[in-house]
Amino acid sequence: MSDYNDGAFDIRRFAMAKTARAPYEARWQEIAERIFPRQSNTFFGNTLGANGGNRNRKMVDVTGAKAIEKFVAICESISTPRMQRWHRLKATNRDVQKDRSARLWFDEATEVLFQKRYDTYSGFTDAQYQSNASVGAFGTGYKFVEPSREKHRKGLSYRCVPLGQGYIALNYHGRPDTFFWPRELNARQFQQQFNKDSDFTPQAIINELTKV
């Protein structure tokens, strides 16, 4: 029987992704300590801000940090300028795209997408900045996008996942096709992201949520 849909199979793939990333972690930590201290101490199971202390103590000077800021500014001005519509939606079928009503629909969808993306609570601007900074420092950056789970607000939620918290797996062509993001959630956060009444919700979480 195939176990490709089994959770144990995903756990084994995650272990393989961790093993594949391990040789880079010490070097990434050195880079973070010297030019991008915000992400230092995230490569060995810790989270942002873990252990407290002065994370800038190994910065010899601010040359690297300033270079990252310039890199981010250039990326934004070229790829995602805030005052411009830097992409638009259109039909992949040419015949559909020729239809005026279809083009108007895609134009309207583009406007809605930009409104949701630049909404005050979407987090896009900060996530874009942090992920571009990660690219400038390490060569790789992760940006996680999901529907907003806040009550009374529909839209999108963007977050930059620190490089030390994300793991990727490659497909046959050498392209990333799987992203692992192990993280801890308390009972309340679990309820916000998942339905507590779903079949896979652990009984301990249900008990915690039903406490008076």
Coordinates of C-alpha atoms in Angstrom, one line a residue:
M1 CA 0.0 0.0 0.0
S2 CA 1.3 3.4 -0.9
D3 CA 2.0 5.8 2.0
Y4 CA 2.3 9.0 -0.1
N5 CA -0.8 10.4 1.6
D6 CA 0.3 9.4 5.0
G7 CA 1.4 12.0 7.5
A8 CA 4.4 9.8 8.3
F9 CA 5.6 10.2 4.8
D10 CA 5.5 14.0 5.1
I11 CA 7.5 13.7 8.4
R12 CA 10.1 11.7 6.6
R13 CA 10.3 14.2 3.8
F14 CA 10.7 17.0 6.4
A15 CA 13.5 15.1 8.0
M16 CA 15.2 14.9 4.6
A17 CA 14.8 18.6 4.0
K18 CA 16.3 19.4 7.4
T19 CA 19.3 17.2 6.6
A20 CA 19.8 18.8 3.2
R21 CA 19.7 22.3 4.7
A22 CA 22.0 21.5 7.7
P23 CA 25.4 22.2 5.9
Y24 CA 24.3 25.8 5.2
E25 CA 23.1 26.8 8.7
A26 CA 26.4 27.7 10.3
R27 CA 27.3 30.0 7.4
W28 CA 23.9 31.6 7.4
Q29 CA 24.3 32.2 11.1
E30 CA 27.6 34.0 10.5
I31 CA 26.1 36.1 7.9
A32 CA 23.1 37.0 10.1
E33 CA 25.3 38.0 13.0
R34 CA 27.3 40.4 10.9
I35 CA 24.9 42.0 8.5
F36 CA 21.3 40.9 9.3
P37 CA 21.1 40.3 13.1
R38 CA 17.3 40.2 13.0
Q39 CA 17.4 36.7 11.8
S40 CA 20.4 35.5 13.9
N41 CA 19.6 32.5 16.2
T42 CA 16.8 31.2 13.9
F43 CA 18.8 28.5 12.2
F44 CA 19.0 26.0 15.1
G45 CA 15.4 25.7 16.3
N46 CA 15.1 29.1 17.9
T47 CA 12.7 31.9 16.9
L48 CA 13.1 35.6 16.2
G49 CA 14.2 37.3 19.4
A50 CA 14.9 34.1 21.2
N51 CA 17.5 34.1 24.0
G52 CA 17.3 37.9 24.2
G53 CA 20.6 39.7 24.5
N54 CA 22.4 42.0 22.1
R55 CA 22.3 40.4 18.7
N56 CA 24.4 43.2 17.2
R57 CA 27.6 42.4 19.1
K58 CA 29.3 40.7 16.2
M59 CA 28.6 43.5 13.7
V60 CA 32.0 45.0 12.9
D61 CA 30.4 47.9 11.1
V62 CA 27.1 48.8 9.4
T63 CA 28.4 48.5 5.8
G64 CA 26.6 45.3 5.1
A65 CA 23.4 46.3 6.9
K66 CA 23.2 49.5 4.8
A67 CA 23.9 47.6 1.7
I68 CA 20.9 45.4 2.4
E69 CA 18.7 48.5 2.9
K70 CA 19.8 49.8 -0.5
F71 CA 19.2 46.4 -2.1
V72 CA 15.7 46.3 -0.7
A73 CA 15.0 49.8 -2.0
I74 CA 16.2 48.9 -5.5
C75 CA 14.1 45.7 -5.5
E76 CA 11.0 47.6 -4.5
S77 CA 11.5 50.4 -7.0
I78 CA 12.0 47.9 -9.9
S79 CA 9.6 45.0 -9.1
T80 CA 6.9 46.3 -6.7
P81 CA 6.7 50.2 -6.8
R82 CA 4.0 51.2 -4.4
M83 CA 2.4 53.9 -6.5
Q84 CA 2.0 51.7 -9.6
R85 CA 0.1 48.7 -10.8
W86 CA 3.1 46.5 -11.2
H87 CA 1.2 43.5 -12.6
R88 CA -2.2 42.8 -14.0
L89 CA -4.4 39.7 -14.5
K90 CA -5.5 38.4 -17.9
A91 CA -6.9 35.2 -19.4
T92 CA -4.4 32.6 -20.6
N93 CA -6.8 31.8 -23.4
R94 CA -6.4 34.3 -26.2
D95 CA -9.9 34.0 -27.4
V96 CA -11.2 34.8 -23.9
Q97 CA -8.9 37.7 -23.7
K98 CA -10.3 39.2 -26.9
D99 CA -13.7 39.5 -25.2
R100 CA -14.2 43.0 -23.8
S101 CA -16.3 41.9 -20.8
A102 CA -13.7 39.3 -19.9
R103 CA -10.9 42.0 -20.0
L104 CA -13.0 44.3 -17.8
W105 CA -13.5 41.4 -15.3
F106 CA -9.8 40.8 -15.1
D107 CA -9.1 44.5 -14.7
E108 CA -11.5 44.7 -11.8
A109 CA -10.0 41.6 -10.3
T110 CA -6.6 43.3 -10.5
E111 CA -7.9 46.3 -8.7
V112 CA -9.4 44.3 -5.9
L113 CA -6.2 42.3 -5.5
F114 CA -4.1 45.5 -5.1
Q115 CA -6.6 46.9 -2.6
K116 CA -6.4 43.8 -0.5
R117 CA -2.7 43.5 -0.8
Y118 CA -2.0 47.1 0.3
D119 CA -4.7 47.0 3.0
T120 CA -3.4 48.3 6.3
Y121 CA -3.8 45.0 8.0
S122 CA -2.5 42.7 5.2
G123 CA 1.1 42.9 6.2
F124 CA 2.3 42.9 2.6
T125 CA 4.7 45.9 2.8
D126 CA 6.6 44.6 5.8
A127 CA 6.6 41.0 4.5
Q128 CA 8.0 42.2 1.1
Y129 CA 10.6 44.3 2.8
Q130 CA 11.8 41.5 5.1
S131 CA 11.8 38.8 2.4
N132 CA 13.8 41.1 0.0
A133 CA 16.2 41.8 2.8
S134 CA 16.6 38.0 3.3
V135 CA 17.3 37.6 -0.4
G136 CA 20.0 40.4 -0.1
A137 CA 21.6 38.8 2.9
F138 CA 21.3 35.0 2.2
G139 CA 20.2 34.7 -1.5
T140 CA 16.8 33.3 -0.4
G141 CA 13.6 34.7 1.1
Y142 CA 10.2 33.2 2.0
K143 CA 6.9 35.0 1.9
F144 CA 3.8 33.2 3.2
V145 CA 0.4 34.3 1.9
E146 CA -2.9 33.1 3.2
P147 CA -6.5 34.3 3.6
S148 CA -6.9 36.5 6.6
R149 CA -8.4 34.7 9.6
E150 CA -9.2 37.8 11.6
K151 CA -12.9 38.2 12.4
H152 CA -14.9 40.8 10.5
R153 CA -12.1 41.3 7.9
K154 CA -11.8 39.5 4.6
G155 CA -8.6 39.7 2.6
L156 CA -5.1 38.5 2.5
S157 CA -2.4 38.1 5.1
Y158 CA 1.3 38.2 4.3
R159 CA 4.2 37.2 6.4
C160 CA 7.9 36.8 5.9
V161 CA 9.1 33.5 7.2
P162 CA 12.6 33.8 8.5
L163 CA 15.1 31.7 6.5
G164 CA 15.9 29.7 9.6
Q165 CA 12.3 28.6 10.1
G166 CA 11.6 27.3 6.6
Y167 CA 12.6 24.2 4.8
I168 CA 12.1 23.4 1.1
A169 CA 12.1 20.2 -1.0
L170 CA 12.9 20.1 -4.7
N171 CA 11.2 18.3 -7.5
Y172 CA 12.7 16.4 -10.4
H173 CA 13.6 19.6 -12.2
G174 CA 15.4 21.0 -9.2
R175 CA 12.6 23.5 -8.4
P176 CA 11.1 24.0 -5.0
D177 CA 7.7 22.3 -4.8
T178 CA 7.2 21.8 -1.1
F179 CA 7.6 24.2 1.8
F180 CA 7.9 23.1 5.5
W181 CA 7.3 25.6 8.2
P182 CA 7.4 24.0 11.7
R183 CA 6.0 26.3 14.3
E184 CA 4.2 26.3 17.7
L185 CA 0.6 27.5 18.2
N186 CA -1.2 27.9 21.4
A187 CA -4.8 26.6 21.6
R188 CA -6.3 30.0 20.7
Q189 CA -4.1 30.3 17.7
F190 CA -4.9 26.8 16.6
Q191 CA -8.6 27.6 16.8
Q192 CA -8.1 30.7 14.6
Q193 CA -6.2 28.8 11.9
F194 CA -8.1 25.5 12.0
N195 CA -11.6 24.5 12.9
K196 CA -11.5 23.1 16.4
D197 CA -14.3 20.7 15.5
S198 CA -12.4 19.1 12.7
D199 CA -11.6 15.4 13.0
F200 CA -7.8 15.9 13.4
T201 CA -8.0 18.3 16.3
P202 CA -6.2 16.8 19.3
Q203 CA -8.4 16.3 22.3
A204 CA -6.0 18.3 24.5
I205 CA -6.7 21.4 22.4
I206 CA -10.4 20.9 22.5
N207 CA -10.2 20.6 26.3
E208 CA -8.2 23.8 26.5
L209 CA -10.6 25.7 24.4
T210 CA -13.6 24.5 26.3
K211 CA -12.3 25.6 29.7
V212 CA -14.5 28.3 31.3

